[in-house]
Coordinates of C-alpha atoms and ligand atoms in Angstrom, one line a residue:
M1031 CA 26.2 -160.0 60.7
K1032 CA 29.3 -160.0 62.8
K1033 CA 29.2 -159.6 66.5
V1034 CA 30.6 -156.9 68.8
F1035 CA 31.0 -156.9 72.5
I1036 CA 31.2 -153.5 74.2
R1037 CA 32.1 -152.9 77.8
T1038 CA 31.9 -149.4 79.3
F1039 CA 33.6 -148.2 82.4
G1040 CA 33.5 -144.7 83.9
C1041 CA 31.3 -141.7 83.5
Q1042 CA 28.3 -140.9 81.3
M1043 CA 30.5 -139.4 78.7
N1044 CA 32.0 -142.8 78.1
E1045 CA 28.5 -144.3 77.9
Y1046 CA 27.6 -141.7 75.3
D1047 CA 30.9 -142.4 73.4
S1048 CA 30.2 -146.2 73.5
E1049 CA 26.7 -145.6 72.0
R1050 CA 28.3 -143.5 69.2
M1051 CA 30.9 -146.2 68.5
Y1052 CA 28.1 -148.7 68.1
A1053 CA 26.1 -146.4 65.9
L1054 CA 29.1 -146.1 63.6
I1055 CA 29.3 -149.9 63.0
K1056 CA 25.8 -151.1 63.5
D1057 CA 25.3 -151.9 59.8
E1058 CA 28.0 -154.5 60.1
Y1059 CA 27.8 -155.7 63.7
I1060 CA 25.1 -156.8 66.2
L1061 CA 25.8 -156.6 70.0
C1062 CA 26.6 -159.7 71.9
A1063 CA 26.7 -160.4 75.6
E1064 CA 30.0 -162.3 75.9
P1065 CA 33.5 -161.6 74.6
K1066 CA 33.9 -165.2 73.5
E1067 CA 31.1 -164.8 70.9
A1068 CA 32.5 -161.6 69.5
D1069 CA 34.3 -160.7 66.3
L1070 CA 35.1 -157.3 67.7
I1071 CA 35.7 -156.4 71.4
L1072 CA 35.7 -152.8 72.5
I1073 CA 36.6 -151.8 76.0
N1074 CA 35.8 -148.2 76.8
T1075 CA 38.0 -147.4 79.7
C1076 CA 38.1 -145.0 82.7
S1077 CA 41.2 -143.8 84.5
V1078 CA 39.7 -141.5 87.1
R1079 CA 40.9 -143.7 90.0
K1080 CA 43.5 -146.4 90.2
K1081 CA 41.0 -149.2 90.8
A1082 CA 39.1 -148.3 87.6
E1083 CA 42.4 -148.6 85.6
E1084 CA 43.4 -151.9 87.2
K1085 CA 40.0 -153.4 86.3
V1086 CA 40.7 -152.6 82.6
Y1087 CA 44.2 -154.3 82.7
G1088 CA 42.6 -157.3 84.3
L1089 CA 39.9 -157.6 81.8
V1090 CA 42.0 -157.0 78.7
G1091 CA 44.7 -159.3 80.0
R1092 CA 42.1 -162.1 80.2
L1093 CA 41.3 -161.7 76.5
K1094 CA 44.8 -162.9 75.6
H1095 CA 43.7 -166.6 75.5
L1096 CA 40.7 -165.7 73.3
K1097 CA 42.9 -163.9 70.8
K1098 CA 45.3 -166.9 70.8
A1099 CA 42.4 -169.3 69.9
R1100 CA 40.8 -166.9 67.4
P1101 CA 43.5 -164.5 66.0
E1102 CA 40.9 -162.9 63.7
V1103 CA 39.1 -161.3 66.7
I1104 CA 39.8 -157.5 66.8
I1105 CA 40.4 -156.0 70.3
G1106 CA 40.1 -152.3 70.9
V1107 CA 41.0 -150.4 74.1
C1108 CA 39.3 -147.0 73.9
G1109 CA 38.6 -144.0 76.2
C1110 CA 40.6 -142.5 79.0
V1111 CA 43.1 -145.3 79.8
A1112 CA 43.8 -145.6 76.1
Q1113 CA 44.6 -141.8 76.0
Q1114 CA 46.7 -142.0 79.1
E1115 CA 48.8 -145.0 78.1
G1116 CA 48.9 -144.8 74.3
D1117 CA 51.2 -147.3 72.7
K1118 CA 52.4 -148.6 76.2
I1119 CA 49.1 -150.6 76.0
I1120 CA 50.3 -152.5 72.9
K1121 CA 53.7 -153.1 74.5
R1122 CA 52.1 -154.5 77.7
L1123 CA 49.3 -156.3 76.0
P1124 CA 50.4 -157.2 72.4
H1125 CA 47.1 -158.9 71.6
V1126 CA 45.4 -155.5 71.5
D1127 CA 44.8 -154.2 67.9
M1128 CA 43.5 -150.7 68.5
V1129 CA 44.1 -148.0 71.1
L1130 CA 41.7 -145.1 70.6
G1131 CA 41.6 -142.1 73.0
P1132 CA 38.2 -140.4 73.7
Q1133 CA 38.6 -138.0 70.8
A1134 CA 39.5 -140.8 68.4
V1135 CA 36.5 -143.1 68.9
Y1136 CA 34.7 -141.4 66.0
R1137 CA 37.5 -142.8 63.8
L1138 CA 36.6 -146.3 64.7
K1139 CA 35.7 -147.4 61.2
E1140 CA 39.0 -146.2 59.7
A1141 CA 40.9 -147.9 62.5
L1142 CA 39.0 -151.2 61.9
D1143 CA 39.8 -151.0 58.1
S1144 CA 43.5 -150.4 58.9
V1145 CA 43.7 -153.4 61.2
R1146 CA 41.8 -155.6 58.7
Q1147 CA 44.2 -154.7 56.0
G1148 CA 47.0 -156.1 58.2
K1149 CA 48.7 -152.7 58.7
G1150 CA 49.4 -153.6 62.4
P1151 CA 48.0 -152.0 65.5
V1152 CA 46.4 -148.6 65.4
V1153 CA 47.2 -146.1 68.2
D1154 CA 45.3 -142.8 67.9
V1155 CA 45.6 -140.6 70.9
E1156 CA 45.9 -137.2 69.2
L1157 CA 44.2 -134.4 71.1
R1158 CA 42.3 -132.3 68.6
K1159 CA 41.6 -128.6 69.0
E1160 CA 38.0 -128.6 67.8
F1161 CA 34.9 -130.6 68.5
R1162 CA 35.3 -133.1 65.7
Q1163 CA 32.7 -135.7 66.6
P1164 CA 30.6 -136.3 63.5
L1165 CA 26.9 -135.7 63.9
I1166 CA 25.6 -139.3 64.2
F1167 CA 21.8 -139.2 64.4
P1168 CA 20.9 -142.1 66.5
S1169 CA 18.3 -144.2 64.9
L1170 CA 16.4 -146.0 67.6
N1171 CA 14.3 -148.2 65.4
G1172 CA 11.2 -147.7 67.3
T1173 CA 12.8 -148.7 70.6
A1174 CA 13.5 -145.2 71.9
P1175 CA 14.4 -145.0 75.5
V1176 CA 12.6 -142.5 77.7
K1177 CA 15.8 -140.6 78.5
A1178 CA 19.1 -140.1 76.7
F1179 CA 22.5 -138.4 77.1
V1180 CA 23.8 -135.7 74.8
T1181 CA 27.4 -134.5 75.1
I1182 CA 27.7 -130.7 74.8
M1183 CA 31.4 -130.3 75.4
Q1184 CA 34.5 -132.3 75.8
G1185 CA 37.6 -132.0 78.0
C1186 CA 38.4 -129.9 81.0
D1187 CA 40.6 -126.8 81.7
N1188 CA 40.3 -126.9 85.5
F1189 CA 43.3 -129.0 86.4
C1190 CA 42.1 -130.0 89.9
S1191 CA 45.4 -131.2 91.4
Y1192 CA 44.1 -134.8 91.9
C1193 CA 42.5 -135.3 88.5
V1194 CA 43.6 -137.1 85.4
V1195 CA 40.7 -135.9 83.2
P1196 CA 42.3 -132.8 81.6
Y1197 CA 45.1 -135.2 80.4
T1198 CA 42.8 -137.9 79.1
R1199 CA 40.1 -135.7 77.6
G1200 CA 42.2 -132.7 76.6
R1201 CA 41.2 -129.1 76.7
E1202 CA 37.7 -127.9 77.1
I1203 CA 35.9 -127.6 73.7
S1204 CA 32.2 -126.8 73.4
R1205 CA 30.1 -128.4 70.8
P1206 CA 28.3 -126.1 68.3
P1207 CA 24.8 -125.3 69.6
E1208 CA 23.2 -126.2 66.3
E1209 CA 24.5 -129.7 66.6
I1210 CA 23.3 -130.1 70.1
L1211 CA 19.8 -128.9 69.2
A1212 CA 19.7 -131.1 66.1
E1213 CA 20.6 -134.1 68.2
V1214 CA 18.1 -133.4 70.9
E1215 CA 15.4 -132.8 68.3
C1216 CA 16.2 -136.1 66.6
L1217 CA 16.0 -138.0 69.9
V1218 CA 12.7 -136.3 70.9
R1219 CA 11.2 -137.1 67.5
Q1220 CA 11.8 -140.7 68.2
G1221 CA 10.2 -140.6 71.6
V1222 CA 12.9 -139.5 74.1
R1223 CA 11.3 -137.4 76.8
E1224 CA 14.3 -136.4 79.0
V1225 CA 17.8 -135.4 78.0
M1226 CA 20.9 -135.2 80.2
L1227 CA 23.4 -132.7 78.8
L1228 CA 26.9 -133.9 79.5
G1229 CA 30.3 -132.3 80.0
Q1230 CA 33.0 -132.2 82.7
N1231 CA 32.0 -128.6 83.5
V1232 CA 28.8 -127.8 81.6
N1233 CA 28.4 -124.4 83.2
S1234 CA 31.5 -123.0 81.4
Y1235 CA 29.9 -124.1 78.1
G1236 CA 30.6 -121.7 75.2
R1237 CA 32.9 -119.4 77.2
K1238 CA 36.0 -120.0 75.0
E1239 CA 34.2 -119.9 71.7
K1240 CA 33.1 -116.9 69.7
N1241 CA 29.4 -116.2 69.4
F1242 CA 28.4 -119.3 71.4
P1243 CA 25.4 -119.0 73.8
T1244 CA 26.1 -119.3 77.5
F1245 CA 25.1 -122.5 79.2
A1246 CA 21.9 -120.8 80.6
E1247 CA 21.0 -119.6 77.1
L1248 CA 21.6 -123.1 75.7
L1249 CA 19.3 -124.6 78.3
R1250 CA 16.6 -122.2 77.3
E1251 CA 17.0 -123.2 73.6
V1252 CA 17.0 -126.9 74.4
A1253 CA 14.0 -126.6 76.6
K1254 CA 11.9 -125.1 73.8
I1255 CA 12.1 -128.3 71.7
P1256 CA 8.5 -129.5 71.5
G1257 CA 7.9 -132.9 73.1
L1258 CA 10.9 -132.7 75.4
W1259 CA 9.6 -132.8 79.0
R1260 CA 12.6 -132.8 81.1
V1261 CA 16.2 -131.4 80.9
R1262 CA 19.0 -132.3 83.2
F1263 CA 22.7 -131.6 83.0
T1264 CA 26.0 -132.7 84.7
T1265 CA 28.6 -131.9 85.9
S1266 CA 28.5 -128.3 87.2
H1267 CA 31.5 -126.7 88.8
P1268 CA 30.7 -124.6 91.8
K1269 CA 33.1 -121.8 90.7
D1270 CA 31.1 -121.4 87.5
L1271 CA 27.7 -121.5 89.0
T1272 CA 26.3 -118.1 88.1
L1273 CA 23.2 -116.2 89.2
D1274 CA 22.1 -116.4 85.6
L1275 CA 22.2 -120.2 85.7
M1276 CA 20.4 -120.3 89.0
R1277 CA 17.7 -118.2 87.5
A1278 CA 17.5 -120.4 84.5
I1279 CA 17.1 -123.5 86.7
A1280 CA 14.3 -121.8 88.6
E1281 CA 12.5 -120.3 85.6
I1282 CA 12.6 -123.0 82.9
P1283 CA 9.8 -125.5 83.6
E1284 CA 11.5 -128.3 81.7
V1285 CA 14.8 -128.0 83.7
C1286 CA 14.5 -130.4 86.7
E1287 CA 15.1 -129.2 90.2
H1288 CA 18.3 -131.2 90.8
L1289 CA 21.9 -130.1 90.7
H1290 CA 24.9 -132.2 91.1
L1291 CA 27.5 -129.8 92.5
P1292 CA 30.7 -131.6 93.5
V1293 CA 32.3 -130.0 96.5
Q1294 CA 35.1 -132.6 97.1
A1295 CA 36.1 -131.3 100.6
G1296 CA 34.9 -129.1 103.4
S1297 CA 38.2 -127.5 104.5
N1298 CA 39.6 -124.4 102.8
R1299 CA 43.1 -125.7 103.1
V1300 CA 42.3 -128.9 101.2
L1301 CA 40.1 -127.1 98.6
K1302 CA 43.1 -124.8 97.9
A1303 CA 45.5 -127.7 97.6
M1304 CA 43.0 -129.4 95.3
N1305 CA 42.9 -126.2 93.1
R1306 CA 39.1 -126.1 93.1
G1307 CA 38.9 -122.3 92.8
Y1308 CA 36.3 -121.7 95.6
T1309 CA 36.2 -121.6 99.4
R1310 CA 33.9 -123.5 101.8
E1311 CA 32.1 -120.1 102.4
E1312 CA 31.7 -119.4 98.7
Y1313 CA 30.3 -122.8 98.1
L1314 CA 27.8 -122.5 101.0
E1315 CA 26.8 -119.0 99.8
K1316 CA 26.0 -120.4 96.3
V1317 CA 23.9 -123.1 97.8
K1318 CA 22.0 -120.5 99.9
R1319 CA 21.4 -118.3 96.8
L1320 CA 20.3 -121.3 94.8
R1321 CA 17.8 -122.4 97.4
E1322 CA 16.5 -118.8 97.5
F1323 CA 15.9 -119.1 93.7
C1324 CA 14.6 -122.6 93.8
P1325 CA 13.6 -123.7 97.3
E1326 CA 12.7 -127.3 96.2
I1327 CA 16.0 -128.0 94.6
T1328 CA 17.7 -131.3 95.4
L1329 CA 21.5 -131.2 95.7
T1330 CA 24.0 -134.1 95.2
T1331 CA 27.7 -134.0 95.4
D1332 CA 31.1 -135.8 95.1
I1333 CA 33.5 -136.1 98.0
I1334 CA 37.1 -137.2 98.2
V1335 CA 38.5 -138.3 101.5
G1336 CA 42.1 -138.6 102.4
F1337 CA 43.6 -136.0 100.0
P1338 CA 47.3 -135.7 100.7
G1339 CA 47.8 -133.7 103.9
E1340 CA 44.1 -133.9 105.0
T1341 CA 44.2 -133.8 108.8
E1342 CA 41.5 -135.0 111.1
E1343 CA 40.3 -131.4 111.5
D1344 CA 40.1 -130.9 107.7
F1345 CA 38.1 -134.1 107.5
E1346 CA 35.7 -133.0 110.3
E1347 CA 35.0 -130.0 108.1
T1348 CA 33.9 -132.2 105.3
L1349 CA 31.5 -134.0 107.7
S1350 CA 30.2 -130.6 109.0
L1351 CA 29.6 -129.4 105.4
L1352 CA 27.6 -132.5 104.7
E1353 CA 25.5 -131.8 107.7
T1354 CA 25.0 -128.1 106.8
V1355 CA 24.0 -128.7 103.1
R1356 CA 22.2 -132.0 103.5
F1357 CA 22.7 -133.4 100.1
A1358 CA 20.2 -136.0 99.0
E1359 CA 23.0 -138.3 97.8
I1360 CA 26.7 -138.2 97.6
F1361 CA 29.4 -140.1 95.6
S1362 CA 32.4 -140.5 97.9
F1363 CA 35.9 -141.8 97.0
K1364 CA 39.2 -142.4 98.7
Y1365 CA 41.9 -140.2 97.2
S1366 CA 44.0 -142.1 94.7
D1367 CA 47.3 -141.0 92.9
R1368 CA 46.8 -140.5 89.2
P1369 CA 49.4 -140.2 86.5
F1370 CA 50.2 -136.5 85.5
A1371 CA 48.0 -135.2 88.4
R1372 CA 50.0 -132.7 90.6
A1373 CA 48.8 -134.2 93.9
T1374 CA 50.6 -137.4 93.1
Q1375 CA 53.8 -135.5 94.0
F1376 CA 52.3 -134.1 97.2
E1377 CA 53.7 -135.2 100.6
N1378 CA 51.9 -136.4 103.6
K1379 CA 49.9 -139.1 101.9
V1380 CA 47.1 -140.4 104.1
P1381 CA 47.5 -144.1 104.9
E1382 CA 45.0 -146.5 103.2
E1383 CA 43.4 -147.7 106.5
E1384 CA 42.8 -144.1 107.5
K1385 CA 41.2 -143.2 104.1
A1386 CA 39.0 -146.3 104.6
R1387 CA 38.0 -145.1 108.1
R1388 CA 37.1 -141.7 106.8
L1389 CA 35.1 -143.0 103.9
K1390 CA 33.1 -145.2 106.3
K1391 CA 32.3 -142.2 108.5
V1392 CA 31.2 -140.2 105.5
H1393 CA 29.0 -143.2 104.4
E1394 CA 27.4 -143.5 107.9
L1395 CA 26.6 -139.8 108.1
Q1396 CA 25.2 -139.6 104.6
E1397 CA 23.1 -142.7 105.0
K1398 CA 21.3 -141.0 107.9
I1399 CA 20.8 -137.8 105.9
T1400 CA 19.6 -139.7 102.8
R1401 CA 17.2 -141.7 104.9
E1402 CA 15.7 -138.6 106.5
I1403 CA 15.3 -136.9 103.1
N1404 CA 13.7 -140.0 101.6
E1405 CA 11.3 -140.3 104.6
S1406 CA 10.2 -136.7 104.1
F1407 CA 8.6 -137.8 100.8
I1408 CA 6.2 -140.2 102.6
G1409 CA 2.6 -139.0 102.4
K1410 CA 3.4 -136.7 99.4
E1411 CA 2.5 -136.9 95.7
V1412 CA 5.3 -136.6 93.2
E1413 CA 5.6 -136.4 89.4
V1414 CA 7.4 -139.4 87.9
L1415 CA 8.6 -140.0 84.4
V1416 CA 8.2 -143.8 84.0
E1417 CA 11.3 -145.4 82.5
G1418 CA 10.1 -149.0 82.5
K1419 CA 9.6 -152.0 84.8
S1420 CA 11.4 -152.0 88.1
A1421 CA 14.7 -153.9 88.2
S1422 CA 13.5 -155.8 91.3
S1423 CA 10.0 -156.7 90.2
Q1424 CA 8.1 -157.0 86.9
E1425 CA 4.9 -156.0 88.9
M1426 CA 6.3 -152.6 89.6
W1427 CA 7.0 -149.6 87.4
A1428 CA 10.1 -147.5 88.0
G1429 CA 10.9 -143.9 87.2
R1430 CA 12.4 -140.8 88.7
T1431 CA 11.0 -137.7 90.3
R1432 CA 12.1 -134.3 89.1
S1433 CA 14.5 -134.3 92.0
H1434 CA 16.1 -137.5 90.6
H1435 CA 14.8 -139.8 93.2
V1436 CA 14.0 -143.4 92.0
V1437 CA 10.4 -144.3 92.6
N1438 CA 9.0 -147.9 92.3
F1439 CA 5.2 -148.2 92.2
K1440 CA 2.3 -150.4 91.2
G1441 CA 0.1 -149.1 88.4
P1442 CA -1.9 -149.9 85.3
E1443 CA -0.4 -151.3 82.1
N1444 CA 1.4 -149.2 79.4
L1445 CA 2.9 -146.5 81.5
K1446 CA 6.4 -146.6 80.0
G1447 CA 7.4 -143.1 78.8
K1448 CA 4.5 -141.4 80.6
L1449 CA 4.5 -138.7 83.2
V1450 CA 2.4 -139.8 86.2
R1451 CA 1.6 -138.7 89.7
V1452 CA 2.5 -141.2 92.4
F1453 CA 1.6 -141.1 96.1
I1454 CA 4.7 -142.0 98.2
E1455 CA 3.9 -144.6 100.9
D1456 CA 7.3 -145.9 101.9
C1457 CA 11.0 -145.6 101.2
G1458 CA 14.2 -147.7 101.2
R1459 CA 17.8 -146.6 101.2
H1460 CA 18.0 -145.8 97.5
S1461 CA 14.4 -145.5 96.4
L1462 CA 10.9 -144.4 97.2
R1463 CA 7.8 -146.6 96.9
G1464 CA 4.3 -145.6 96.2
K1465 CA 1.0 -146.0 94.4
F1466 CA -0.2 -144.7 91.1
V1467 CA -2.5 -141.7 91.3
R1468 CA -3.0 -140.5 87.7
D1469 CA -1.6 -140.2 84.3
L1470 CA -0.6 -136.6 83.6
C1471 CA -0.2 -137.2 79.9
K1472 CA -4.0 -137.6 79.5
N1473 CA -4.8 -134.6 81.6
A1474 CA -2.3 -132.4 79.7
E1475 CA -3.4 -133.9 76.4
I1476 CA 0.2 -134.5 75.5
S1477 CA 0.6 -137.2 72.9
V1478 CA 3.2 -139.7 73.8
A1479 CA 5.0 -141.0 70.7
S1480 CA 4.6 -144.8 70.4
T1481 CA 7.7 -145.6 72.3
N1482 CA 8.3 -149.2 72.8
T1483 CA 7.5 -152.1 74.7
G1484 CA 10.7 -153.9 73.9
D1485 CA 14.2 -153.8 75.3
P1486 CA 15.4 -150.6 76.7
F1487 CA 17.9 -149.0 74.3
L1488 CA 19.9 -147.6 77.2
F1489 CA 22.4 -149.0 77.1
F1490 CA 22.2 -151.7 74.3
G1491 CA 22.3 -154.3 77.0
T1492 CA 25.9 -153.5 77.9
K1493 CA 26.5 -152.4 81.4
N1494 CA 28.4 -149.5 82.8
E1495 CA 31.1 -150.8 85.2
N1496 CA 31.9 -147.8 87.4
E1497 CA 33.8 -149.3 90.2
S1498 CA 32.4 -147.1 92.9
Ligands
LIG1797 N1 34.1 -132.9 86.4 C1 33.5 -133.4 87.5 C2 33.8 -134.8 87.9 C3 35.0 -135.5 87.4 S1 35.4 -137.1 88.0 C4 33.9 -132.4 88.6 O1 34.7 -131.6 88.5 O2 33.3 -132.6 89.7 C5 34.2 -137.6 89.1 C6 34.7 -137.6 90.5 O3 35.7 -138.5 90.8 C7 35.2 -136.3 91.0 O4 34.2 -135.4 91.3 C8 36.0 -136.7 92.2 O5 35.2 -136.7 93.4 C9 36.4 -138.1 91.9 N2 37.9 -138.2 91.6 C10 38.5 -137.6 90.6 N3 39.9 -137.9 90.7 C11 40.0 -138.6 91.8 C12 41.2 -139.1 92.4 N4 42.4 -139.0 92.0 N5 41.0 -139.8 93.6 C13 39.8 -140.0 94.1 N6 38.6 -139.5 93.5 C14 38.8 -138.8 92.4
LIG1798 FE1 38.7 -133.2 87.0 FE2 38.4 -130.9 88.2 FE3 38.0 -131.1 85.6 FE4 36.3 -132.2 87.2 S1 36.7 -130.0 87.1 S2 37.1 -133.1 85.4 S3 37.6 -132.9 88.9 S4 40.0 -131.3 86.6
LIG1799 FE1 35.0 -140.2 82.5 FE2 36.7 -141.8 83.7 FE3 37.4 -140.5 81.6 S1 35.2 -140.5 84.7 S2 36.3 -138.6 81.7 S3 35.8 -142.1 81.7 S4 38.7 -140.9 83.4

């Protein structure tokens, strides 16, 4: 067998695409841990912030010597930077053999054949009009993970003024519901217990297609699949969060009480310049309604600091929004100019040091809120889906609550893939700690498919390299 090295940057959609790329070639290649051992090197790239893109150029640049020593090695740059740069990548880095945009990764085998036949570099950055990803049933060979991603749509039509994604992933296209259901069923048959449905804006699922279900209807269908215990989804756009979806989250037992709802900024002036399509008041009203439907819901968000023209007062409004909503966790970023994005042309750019100062303030405030929320779990019992041994200690099990909090705990053997109750005794910055109370699977008489004891499938031993 030949060897492939895969490195993935960016969001979960890229992780999903990398898994699919590997599934396409796994009869021919096994995974390896170092580029120097590989016959094929695939770098699945992210372009959402400048730093992510720079990392890719650094990494691919360093592969030049390897290609010189072993010219038969095939190097592919895939994903969002590939789409954005196209054949400029080959000009700048002539040792690259393939440039495949996110919609072309499913053509990996054809691209490889072409390179092997000596036809020169392949650049495929065509943006298609339909969801053309072939249905690749993942075969997990008895090593099913506890949870898995399933892409339900690609692209984005929102054109937030800072964002490159509509240019790298193309227009929003929903995947046919039959395909989604077939893929989830296949995963569950093999032992997967939790799925995360993926898209840049999942709650506008199906809107552009004829006779497609709404996202809330899709959730209901997915949740009916026997053996699937938990359903999550990301990302939801606040402007498309309907009452219907709030009701679905509250009513469907399998849908976990956690919503990632990126707000980006707290000031209406900035939100308008970002082209987000909602005001601060509308966002807060939706949060209020959601909490009425589902009082125990946990919210997380994304924040950008230092958007062009963001004043100190605007920034203070972001801080006050964080205090008002009290998100359990946030992902915060310094604004960065991106190719094609409108905000790149905006005036009044905020200096780098000021962006850094604002980011630090956001971190400090959020750390306090996260700690308070984590502490509120102490003394309570929670339901945990056990994903495996804890990263920090083989003595401890690790899993997540329905609210998406990480829990580490001591317990009996063979808990992987089980739903258990855990009593929370303590907490750290990013996780809760507790002790095993009981195995819910036995009580509920649910049979757990013989999942694995071996290596976690997610993610084939390759690591996601999100820079933030
Ligand atoms: N579709 C999702 C997320 C897309 S990218 C959404 O609409 O929320 C993930 C996050 O990266 C964004 O939520 C935003 O906070 C951040 N981001 C995107 N472009 C950025 C830029 N140019 N500079 C800084 N952060 C950015
Ligand atoms: Fe980017 Fe906005 Fe689309 Fe999210 S919704 S991917 S931030 S354009
Ligand atoms: Fe995802 Fe990065 Fe592309 S966040 S959509 S891999 S630009």
